[in-house]
PDB file of C-alpha atoms and ligand atoms in Angstrom:
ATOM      1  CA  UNK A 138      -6.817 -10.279  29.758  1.00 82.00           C
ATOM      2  CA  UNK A 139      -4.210  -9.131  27.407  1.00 83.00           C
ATOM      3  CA  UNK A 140      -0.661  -7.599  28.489  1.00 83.00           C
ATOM      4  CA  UNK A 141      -1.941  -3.823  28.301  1.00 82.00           C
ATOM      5  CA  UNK A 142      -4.981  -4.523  30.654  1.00 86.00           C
ATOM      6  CA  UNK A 143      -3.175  -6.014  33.178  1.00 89.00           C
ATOM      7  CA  UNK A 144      -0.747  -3.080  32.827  1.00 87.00           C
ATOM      8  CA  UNK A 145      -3.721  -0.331  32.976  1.00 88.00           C
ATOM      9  CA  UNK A 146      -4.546   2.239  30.862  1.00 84.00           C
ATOM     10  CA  UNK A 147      -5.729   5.559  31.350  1.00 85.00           C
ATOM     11  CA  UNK A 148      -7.793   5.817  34.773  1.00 86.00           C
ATOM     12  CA  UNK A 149      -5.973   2.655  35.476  1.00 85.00           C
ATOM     13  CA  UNK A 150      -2.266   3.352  34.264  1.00 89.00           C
ATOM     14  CA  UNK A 151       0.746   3.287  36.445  1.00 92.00           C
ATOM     15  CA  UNK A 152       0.621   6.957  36.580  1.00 93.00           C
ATOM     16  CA  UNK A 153      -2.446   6.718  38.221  1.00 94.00           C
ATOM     17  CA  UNK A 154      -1.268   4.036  40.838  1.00 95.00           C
ATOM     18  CA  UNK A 155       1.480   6.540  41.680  1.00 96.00           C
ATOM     19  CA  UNK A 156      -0.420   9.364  42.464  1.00 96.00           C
ATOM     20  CA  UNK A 157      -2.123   6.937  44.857  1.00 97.00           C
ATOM     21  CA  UNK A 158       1.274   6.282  46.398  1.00 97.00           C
ATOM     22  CA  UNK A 159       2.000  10.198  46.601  1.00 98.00           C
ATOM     23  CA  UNK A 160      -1.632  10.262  48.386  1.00 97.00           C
ATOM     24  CA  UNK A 161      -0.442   7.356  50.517  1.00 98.00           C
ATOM     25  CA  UNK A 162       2.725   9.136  52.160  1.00 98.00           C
ATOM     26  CA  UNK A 163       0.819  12.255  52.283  1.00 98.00           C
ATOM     27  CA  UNK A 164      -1.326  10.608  54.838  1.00 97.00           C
ATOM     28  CA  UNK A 165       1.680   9.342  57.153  1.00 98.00           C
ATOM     29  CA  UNK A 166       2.473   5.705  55.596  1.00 98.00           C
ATOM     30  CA  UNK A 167       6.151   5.385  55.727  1.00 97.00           C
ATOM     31  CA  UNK A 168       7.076   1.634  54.980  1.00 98.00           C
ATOM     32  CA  UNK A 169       8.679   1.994  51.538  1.00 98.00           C
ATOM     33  CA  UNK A 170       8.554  -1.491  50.744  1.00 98.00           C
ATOM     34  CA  UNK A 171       4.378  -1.546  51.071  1.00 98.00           C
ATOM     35  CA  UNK A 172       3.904   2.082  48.971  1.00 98.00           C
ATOM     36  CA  UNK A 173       6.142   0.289  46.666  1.00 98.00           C
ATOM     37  CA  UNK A 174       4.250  -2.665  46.137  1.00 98.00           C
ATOM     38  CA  UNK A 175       1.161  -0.822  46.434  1.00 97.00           C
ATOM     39  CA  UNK A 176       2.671   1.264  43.145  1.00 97.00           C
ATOM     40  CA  UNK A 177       2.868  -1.879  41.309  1.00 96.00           C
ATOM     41  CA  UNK A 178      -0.203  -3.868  42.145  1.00 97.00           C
ATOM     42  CA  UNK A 179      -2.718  -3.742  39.631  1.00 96.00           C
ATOM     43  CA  UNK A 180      -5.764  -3.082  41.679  1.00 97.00           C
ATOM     44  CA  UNK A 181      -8.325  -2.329  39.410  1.00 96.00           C
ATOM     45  CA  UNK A 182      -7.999  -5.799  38.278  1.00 96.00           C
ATOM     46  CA  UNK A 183      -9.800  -7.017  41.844  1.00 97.00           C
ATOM     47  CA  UNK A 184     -12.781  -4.610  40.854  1.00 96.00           C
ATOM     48  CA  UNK A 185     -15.409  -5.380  38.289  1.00 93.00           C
ATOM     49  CA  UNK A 186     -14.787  -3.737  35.189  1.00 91.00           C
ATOM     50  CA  UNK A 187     -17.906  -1.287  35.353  1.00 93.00           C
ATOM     51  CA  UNK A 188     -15.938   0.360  38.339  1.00 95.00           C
ATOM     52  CA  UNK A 189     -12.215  -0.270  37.414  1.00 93.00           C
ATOM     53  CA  UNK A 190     -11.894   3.631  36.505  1.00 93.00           C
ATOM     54  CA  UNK A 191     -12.416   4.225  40.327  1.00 96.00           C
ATOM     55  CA  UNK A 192      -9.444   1.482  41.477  1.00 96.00           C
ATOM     56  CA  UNK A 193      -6.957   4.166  42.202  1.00 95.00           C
ATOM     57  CA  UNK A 194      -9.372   6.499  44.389  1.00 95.00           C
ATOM     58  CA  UNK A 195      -8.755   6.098  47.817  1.00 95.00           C
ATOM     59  CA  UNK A 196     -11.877   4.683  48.622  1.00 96.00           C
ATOM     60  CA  UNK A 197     -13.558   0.951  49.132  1.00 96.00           C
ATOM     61  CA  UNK A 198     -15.942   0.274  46.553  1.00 97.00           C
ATOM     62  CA  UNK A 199     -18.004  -2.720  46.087  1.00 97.00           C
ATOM     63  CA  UNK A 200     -16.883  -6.540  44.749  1.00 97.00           C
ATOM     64  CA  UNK A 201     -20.788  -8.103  44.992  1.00 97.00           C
ATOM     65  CA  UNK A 202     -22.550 -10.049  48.282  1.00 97.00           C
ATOM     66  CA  UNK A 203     -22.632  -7.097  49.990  1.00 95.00           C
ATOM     67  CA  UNK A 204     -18.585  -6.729  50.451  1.00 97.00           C
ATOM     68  CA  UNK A 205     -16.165  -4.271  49.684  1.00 97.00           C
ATOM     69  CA  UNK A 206     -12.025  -4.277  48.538  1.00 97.00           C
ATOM     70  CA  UNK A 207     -11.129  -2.362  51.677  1.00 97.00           C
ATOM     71  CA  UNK A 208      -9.710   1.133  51.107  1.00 97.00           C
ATOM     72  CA  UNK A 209      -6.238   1.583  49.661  1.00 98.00           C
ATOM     73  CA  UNK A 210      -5.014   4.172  53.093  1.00 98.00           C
ATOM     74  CA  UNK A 211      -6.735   0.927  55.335  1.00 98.00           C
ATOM     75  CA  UNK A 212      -4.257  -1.436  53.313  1.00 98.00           C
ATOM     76  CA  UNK A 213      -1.504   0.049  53.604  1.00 98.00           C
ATOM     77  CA  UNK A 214      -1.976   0.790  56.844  1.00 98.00           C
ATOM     78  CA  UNK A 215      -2.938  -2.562  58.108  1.00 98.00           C
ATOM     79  CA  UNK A 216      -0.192  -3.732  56.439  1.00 98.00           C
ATOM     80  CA  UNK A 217       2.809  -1.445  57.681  1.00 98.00           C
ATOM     81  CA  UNK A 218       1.782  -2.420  61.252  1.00 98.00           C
ATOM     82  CA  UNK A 219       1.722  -6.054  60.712  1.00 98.00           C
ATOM     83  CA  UNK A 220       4.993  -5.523  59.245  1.00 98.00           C
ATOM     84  CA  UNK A 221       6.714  -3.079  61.469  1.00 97.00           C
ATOM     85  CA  UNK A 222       8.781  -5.648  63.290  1.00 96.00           C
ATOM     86  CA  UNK A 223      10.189  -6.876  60.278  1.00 93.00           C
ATOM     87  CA  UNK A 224      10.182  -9.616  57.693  1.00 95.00           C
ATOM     88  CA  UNK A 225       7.242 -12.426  58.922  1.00 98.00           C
ATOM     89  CA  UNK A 226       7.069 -15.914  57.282  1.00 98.00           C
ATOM     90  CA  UNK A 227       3.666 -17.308  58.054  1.00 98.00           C
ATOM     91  CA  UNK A 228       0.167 -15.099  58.359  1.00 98.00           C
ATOM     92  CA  UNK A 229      -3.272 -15.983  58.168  1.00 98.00           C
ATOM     93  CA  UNK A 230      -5.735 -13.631  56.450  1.00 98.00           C
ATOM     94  CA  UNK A 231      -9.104 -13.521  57.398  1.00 98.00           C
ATOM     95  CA  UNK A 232     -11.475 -12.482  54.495  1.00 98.00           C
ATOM     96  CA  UNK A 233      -9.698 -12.922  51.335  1.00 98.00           C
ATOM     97  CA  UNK A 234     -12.588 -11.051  49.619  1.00 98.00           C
ATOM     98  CA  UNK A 235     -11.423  -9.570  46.126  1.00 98.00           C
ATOM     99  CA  UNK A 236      -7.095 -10.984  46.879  1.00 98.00           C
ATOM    100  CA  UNK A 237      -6.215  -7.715  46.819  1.00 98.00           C
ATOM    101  CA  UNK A 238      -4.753  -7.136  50.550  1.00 98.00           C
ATOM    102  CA  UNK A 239      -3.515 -11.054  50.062  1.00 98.00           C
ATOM    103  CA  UNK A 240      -2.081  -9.945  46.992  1.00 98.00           C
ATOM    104  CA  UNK A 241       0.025  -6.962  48.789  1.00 98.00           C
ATOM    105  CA  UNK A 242       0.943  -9.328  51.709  1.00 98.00           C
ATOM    106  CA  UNK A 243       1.750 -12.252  49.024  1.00 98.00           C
ATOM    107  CA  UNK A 244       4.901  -9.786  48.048  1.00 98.00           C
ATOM    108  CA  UNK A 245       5.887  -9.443  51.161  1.00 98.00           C
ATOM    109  CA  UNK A 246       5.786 -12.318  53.076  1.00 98.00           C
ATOM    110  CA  UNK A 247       6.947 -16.345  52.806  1.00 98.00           C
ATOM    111  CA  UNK A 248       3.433 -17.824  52.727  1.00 98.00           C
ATOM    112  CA  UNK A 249       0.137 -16.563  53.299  1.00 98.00           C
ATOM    113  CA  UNK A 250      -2.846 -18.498  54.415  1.00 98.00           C
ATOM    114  CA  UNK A 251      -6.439 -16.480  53.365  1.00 98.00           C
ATOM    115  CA  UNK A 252      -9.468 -17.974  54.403  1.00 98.00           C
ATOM    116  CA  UNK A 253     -13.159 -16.351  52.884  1.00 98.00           C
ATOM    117  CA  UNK A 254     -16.399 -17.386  54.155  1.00 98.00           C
ATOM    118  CA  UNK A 255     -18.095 -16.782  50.609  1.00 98.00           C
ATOM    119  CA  UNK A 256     -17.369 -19.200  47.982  1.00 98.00           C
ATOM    120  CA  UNK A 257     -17.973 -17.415  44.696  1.00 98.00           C
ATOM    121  CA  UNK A 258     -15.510 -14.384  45.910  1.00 98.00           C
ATOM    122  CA  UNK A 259     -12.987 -16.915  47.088  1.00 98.00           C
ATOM    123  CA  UNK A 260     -12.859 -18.069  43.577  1.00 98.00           C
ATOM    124  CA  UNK A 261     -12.620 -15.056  41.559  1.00 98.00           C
ATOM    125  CA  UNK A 262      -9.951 -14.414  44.036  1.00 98.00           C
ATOM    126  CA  UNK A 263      -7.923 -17.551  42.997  1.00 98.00           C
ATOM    127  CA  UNK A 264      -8.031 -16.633  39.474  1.00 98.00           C
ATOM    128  CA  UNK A 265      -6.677 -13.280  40.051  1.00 98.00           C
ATOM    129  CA  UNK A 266      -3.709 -15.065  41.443  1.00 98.00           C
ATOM    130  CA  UNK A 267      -3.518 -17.329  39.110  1.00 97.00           C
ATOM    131  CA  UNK A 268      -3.348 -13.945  36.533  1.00 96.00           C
ATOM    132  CA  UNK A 269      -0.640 -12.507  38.829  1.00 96.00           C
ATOM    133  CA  UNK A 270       1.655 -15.422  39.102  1.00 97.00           C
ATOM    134  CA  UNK A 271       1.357 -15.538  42.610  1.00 98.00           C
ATOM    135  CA  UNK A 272       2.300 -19.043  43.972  1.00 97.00           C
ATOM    136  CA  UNK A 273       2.571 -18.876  47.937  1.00 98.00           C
ATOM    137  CA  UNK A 274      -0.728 -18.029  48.910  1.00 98.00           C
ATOM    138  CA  UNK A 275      -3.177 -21.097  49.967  1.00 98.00           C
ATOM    139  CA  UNK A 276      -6.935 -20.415  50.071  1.00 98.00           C
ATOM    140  CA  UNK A 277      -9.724 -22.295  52.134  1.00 98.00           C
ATOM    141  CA  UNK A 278     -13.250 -21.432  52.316  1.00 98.00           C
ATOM    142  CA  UNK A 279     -14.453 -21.418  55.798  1.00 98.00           C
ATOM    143  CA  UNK A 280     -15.493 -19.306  58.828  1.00 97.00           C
ATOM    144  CA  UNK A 281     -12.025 -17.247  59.696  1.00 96.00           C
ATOM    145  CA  UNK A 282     -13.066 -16.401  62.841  1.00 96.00           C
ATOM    146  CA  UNK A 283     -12.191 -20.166  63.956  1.00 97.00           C
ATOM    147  CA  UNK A 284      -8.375 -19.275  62.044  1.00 98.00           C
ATOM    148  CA  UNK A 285      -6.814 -22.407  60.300  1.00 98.00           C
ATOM    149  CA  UNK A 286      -5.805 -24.111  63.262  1.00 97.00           C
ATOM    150  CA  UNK A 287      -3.636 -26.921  61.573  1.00 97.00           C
ATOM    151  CA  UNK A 288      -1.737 -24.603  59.484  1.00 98.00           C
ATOM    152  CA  UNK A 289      -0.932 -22.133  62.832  1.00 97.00           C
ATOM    153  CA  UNK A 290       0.434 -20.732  64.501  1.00 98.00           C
ATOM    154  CA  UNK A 291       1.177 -17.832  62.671  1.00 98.00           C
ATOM    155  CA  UNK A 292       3.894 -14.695  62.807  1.00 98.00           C
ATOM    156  CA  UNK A 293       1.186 -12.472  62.165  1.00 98.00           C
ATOM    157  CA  UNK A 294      -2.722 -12.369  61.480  1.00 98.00           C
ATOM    158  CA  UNK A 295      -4.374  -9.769  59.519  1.00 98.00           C
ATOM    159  CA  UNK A 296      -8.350  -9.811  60.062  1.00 98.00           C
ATOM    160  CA  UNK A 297     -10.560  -7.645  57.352  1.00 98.00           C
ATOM    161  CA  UNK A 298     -13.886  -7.780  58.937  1.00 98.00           C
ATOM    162  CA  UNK A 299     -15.021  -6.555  62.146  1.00 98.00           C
ATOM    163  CA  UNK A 300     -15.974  -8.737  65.133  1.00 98.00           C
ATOM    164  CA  UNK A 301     -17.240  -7.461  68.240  1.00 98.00           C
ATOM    165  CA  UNK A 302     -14.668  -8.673  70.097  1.00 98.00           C
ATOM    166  CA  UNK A 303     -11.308 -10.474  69.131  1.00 98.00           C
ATOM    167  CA  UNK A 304     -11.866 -13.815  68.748  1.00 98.00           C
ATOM    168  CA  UNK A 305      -9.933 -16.428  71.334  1.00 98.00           C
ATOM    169  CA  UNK A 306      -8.965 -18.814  68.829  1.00 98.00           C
ATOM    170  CA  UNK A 307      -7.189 -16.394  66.246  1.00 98.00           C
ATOM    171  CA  UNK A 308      -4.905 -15.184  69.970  1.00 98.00           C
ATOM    172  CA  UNK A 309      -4.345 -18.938  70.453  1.00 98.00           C
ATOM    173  CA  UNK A 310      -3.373 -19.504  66.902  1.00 98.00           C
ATOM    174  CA  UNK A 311      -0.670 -16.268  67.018  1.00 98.00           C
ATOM    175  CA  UNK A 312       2.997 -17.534  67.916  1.00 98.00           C
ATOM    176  CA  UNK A 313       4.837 -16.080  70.781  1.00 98.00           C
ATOM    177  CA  UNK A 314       5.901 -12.493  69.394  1.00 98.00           C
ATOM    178  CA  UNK A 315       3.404 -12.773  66.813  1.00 98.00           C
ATOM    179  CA  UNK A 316       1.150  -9.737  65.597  1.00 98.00           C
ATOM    180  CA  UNK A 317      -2.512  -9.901  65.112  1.00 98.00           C
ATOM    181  CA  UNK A 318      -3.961  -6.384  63.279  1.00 98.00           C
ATOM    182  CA  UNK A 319      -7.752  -6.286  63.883  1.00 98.00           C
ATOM    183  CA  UNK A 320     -10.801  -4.054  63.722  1.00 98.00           C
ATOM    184  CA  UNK A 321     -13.272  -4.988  66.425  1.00 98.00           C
ATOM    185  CA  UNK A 322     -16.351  -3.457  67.129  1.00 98.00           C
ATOM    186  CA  UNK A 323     -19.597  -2.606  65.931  1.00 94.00           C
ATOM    187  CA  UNK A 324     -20.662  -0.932  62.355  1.00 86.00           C
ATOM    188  CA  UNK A 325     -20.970   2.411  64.253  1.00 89.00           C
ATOM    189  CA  UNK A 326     -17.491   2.194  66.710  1.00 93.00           C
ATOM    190  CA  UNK A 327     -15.317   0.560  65.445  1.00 97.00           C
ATOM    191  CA  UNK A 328     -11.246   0.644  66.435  1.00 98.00           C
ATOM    192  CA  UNK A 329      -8.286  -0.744  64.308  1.00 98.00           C
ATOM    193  CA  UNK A 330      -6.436  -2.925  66.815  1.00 98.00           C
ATOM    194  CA  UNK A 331      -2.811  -4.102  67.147  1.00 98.00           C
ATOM    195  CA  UNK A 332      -2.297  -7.270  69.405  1.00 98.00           C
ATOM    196  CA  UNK A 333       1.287  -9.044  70.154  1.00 98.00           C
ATOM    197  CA  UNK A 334       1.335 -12.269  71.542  1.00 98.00           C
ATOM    198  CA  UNK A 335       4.478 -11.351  74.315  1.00 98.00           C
ATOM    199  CA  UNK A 336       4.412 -14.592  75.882  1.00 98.00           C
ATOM    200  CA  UNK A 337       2.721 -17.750  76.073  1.00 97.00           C
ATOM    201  CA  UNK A 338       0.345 -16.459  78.120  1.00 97.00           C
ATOM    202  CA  UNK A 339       0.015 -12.624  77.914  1.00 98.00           C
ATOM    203  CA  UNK A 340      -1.331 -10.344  74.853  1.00 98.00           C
ATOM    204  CA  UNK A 341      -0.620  -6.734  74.716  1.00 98.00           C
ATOM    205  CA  UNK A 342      -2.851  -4.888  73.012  1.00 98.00           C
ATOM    206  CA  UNK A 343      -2.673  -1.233  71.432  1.00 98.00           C
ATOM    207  CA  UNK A 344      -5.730   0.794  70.066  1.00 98.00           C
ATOM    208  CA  UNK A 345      -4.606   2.026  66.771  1.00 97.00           C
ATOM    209  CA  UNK A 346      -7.210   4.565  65.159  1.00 96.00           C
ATOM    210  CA  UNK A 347     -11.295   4.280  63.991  1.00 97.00           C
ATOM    211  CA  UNK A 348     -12.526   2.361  60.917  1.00 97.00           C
ATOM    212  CA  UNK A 349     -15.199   1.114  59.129  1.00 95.00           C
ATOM    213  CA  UNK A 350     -15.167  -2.408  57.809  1.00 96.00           C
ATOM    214  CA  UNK A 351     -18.495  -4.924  57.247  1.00 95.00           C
ATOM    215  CA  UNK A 352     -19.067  -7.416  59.966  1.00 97.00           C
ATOM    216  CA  UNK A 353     -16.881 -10.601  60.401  1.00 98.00           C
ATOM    217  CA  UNK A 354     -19.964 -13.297  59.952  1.00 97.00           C
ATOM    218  CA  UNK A 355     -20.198 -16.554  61.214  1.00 96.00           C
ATOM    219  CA  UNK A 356     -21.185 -19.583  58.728  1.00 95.00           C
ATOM    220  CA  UNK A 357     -20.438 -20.051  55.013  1.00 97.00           C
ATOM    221  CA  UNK A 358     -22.091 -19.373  51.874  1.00 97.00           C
ATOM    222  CA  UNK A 359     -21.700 -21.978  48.713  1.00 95.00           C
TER     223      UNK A 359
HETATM  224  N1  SAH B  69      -9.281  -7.855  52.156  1.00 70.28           N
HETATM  225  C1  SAH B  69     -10.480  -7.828  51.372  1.00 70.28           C
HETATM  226  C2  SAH B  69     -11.606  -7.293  52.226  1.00 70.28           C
HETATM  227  C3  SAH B  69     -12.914  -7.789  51.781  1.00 70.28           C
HETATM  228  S1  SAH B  69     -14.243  -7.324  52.837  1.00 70.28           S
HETATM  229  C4  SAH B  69     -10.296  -6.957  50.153  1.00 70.28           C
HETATM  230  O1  SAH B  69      -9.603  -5.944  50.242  1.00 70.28           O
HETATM  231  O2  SAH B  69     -10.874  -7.263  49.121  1.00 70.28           O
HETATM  232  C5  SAH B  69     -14.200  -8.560  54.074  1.00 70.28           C
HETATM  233  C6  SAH B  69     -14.284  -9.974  53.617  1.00 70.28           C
HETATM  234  O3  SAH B  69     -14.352 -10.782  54.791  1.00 70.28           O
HETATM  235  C7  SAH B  69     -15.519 -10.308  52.792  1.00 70.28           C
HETATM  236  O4  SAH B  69     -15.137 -10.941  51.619  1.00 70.28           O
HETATM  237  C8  SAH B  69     -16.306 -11.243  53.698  1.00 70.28           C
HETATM  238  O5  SAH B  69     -17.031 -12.224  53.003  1.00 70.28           O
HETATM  239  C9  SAH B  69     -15.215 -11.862  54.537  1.00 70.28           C
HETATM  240  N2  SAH B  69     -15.651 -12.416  55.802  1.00 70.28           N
HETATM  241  C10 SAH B  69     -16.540 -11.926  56.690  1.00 70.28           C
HETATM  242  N3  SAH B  69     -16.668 -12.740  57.755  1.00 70.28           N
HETATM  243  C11 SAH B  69     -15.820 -13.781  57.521  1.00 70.28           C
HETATM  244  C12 SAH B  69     -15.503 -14.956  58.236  1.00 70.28           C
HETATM  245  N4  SAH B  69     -16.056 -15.251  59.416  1.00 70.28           N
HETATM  246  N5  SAH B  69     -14.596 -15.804  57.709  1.00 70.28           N
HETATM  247  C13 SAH B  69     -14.022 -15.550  56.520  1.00 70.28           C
HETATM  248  N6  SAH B  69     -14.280 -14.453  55.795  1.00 70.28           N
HETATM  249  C14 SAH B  69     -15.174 -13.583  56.278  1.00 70.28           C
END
């Protein structure tokens, strides 16, 4: 990919990725460090190239198996509310997908660790990082709903598939004042929620607003 790809052209041009931004704060996202990073993150190069013209619409669109790249509003939303208590040095990901929300949190944290249950997208991932110079994120194909226990316990978690209910090991792998920002529910009610560890022992727990993201599944696929 040559210099002017990566940049975008056209449909995919930095004037395009700021009208996303203007679309953004429209719709109530106020952390000016995520709209700016969201401004300068190339994100139709997480897309196949059939659909790239569609990268700045605020919409999920397909990346293969059945997944989607989540919709822009959803990242930057997910994103603001992991970070609203300030700076965080160690989150897990689960369901690195196309690297595009790792990408965004990659710029804004110390280290990010991104697990994906489906090998082939987990690579294609990697090599977009690899294209974007992006150095402190480690990858690890596995089920995410068991988090990466022996790299925890994180400042915050950021799950990007559903479960139908929030899964006991990614709470015991959050450290004390750490944020976990998960949907949970089924394909027809689901709720974005936010979950602080307070203490050792107790989890508070704040309904955020409805979404729609594919299921978190158990198991891996080579
Ligand atoms: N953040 C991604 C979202 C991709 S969709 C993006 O914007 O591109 C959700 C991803 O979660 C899919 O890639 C799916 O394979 C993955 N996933 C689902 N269940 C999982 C699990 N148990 N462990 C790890 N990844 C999982």
């Amino acid at each position: 990919m040559n210099k002017l790809q990566l940049q975008g052209i056209g449909m995919t041009s930095q004037r395009t990725r700021s009208r996303l931004v203007q679309r953004l704060k429209e719709q109530g996202i106020n952390d000016q460090q995520v709209l700016d990073i969201m401004g300068n993150t190339p994100r139709h190069i997480f897309i196949d190239e059939a659909l790239s013209h569609r990268a700045y619409e605020d919409t999920a669109l397909p990346i293969g198996f059945n997944q989607t790249i989540s919709q822009p509003y959803i990242v930057a939303r997910m994103t603001e509310i992991l970070m609203a208590e300030g700076p965080l040095e160690k989150v897990l990901e689960v369901g690195t997908g196309s690297g595009y929300q790792t990408t965004v949190l990659a710029q804004l944290v110390d280290k990010v660790f991104s697990v994906e249950r489906i090998k082939p997208l987990q690579e294609r991932a990697r090599q977009r990082f690899a294209l974007l110079k992006i150095r402190n994120v480690s990858l690890r194909h596995s089920d995410g709903g068991m988090g990466w226990a022996d790299r925890g316990p994180f400042d915050g978690i950021m799950v990007t598939a559903a479960p139908e209910e929030v899964p006991p090991e990614l709470l015991a792998q959050l450290s004390v004042g750490g944020r976990l920002v998960i949907p949970v529910g089924g394909t027809q009610n689901q709720q974005l929620k936010l979950v602080i560890r307070v203490t050792d022992t107790e989890y508070e727990t704040t309904v955020l607003e409805g979404v729609k993201f594919v299921p978190l599944l158990s198991g891996t696929i080579r």
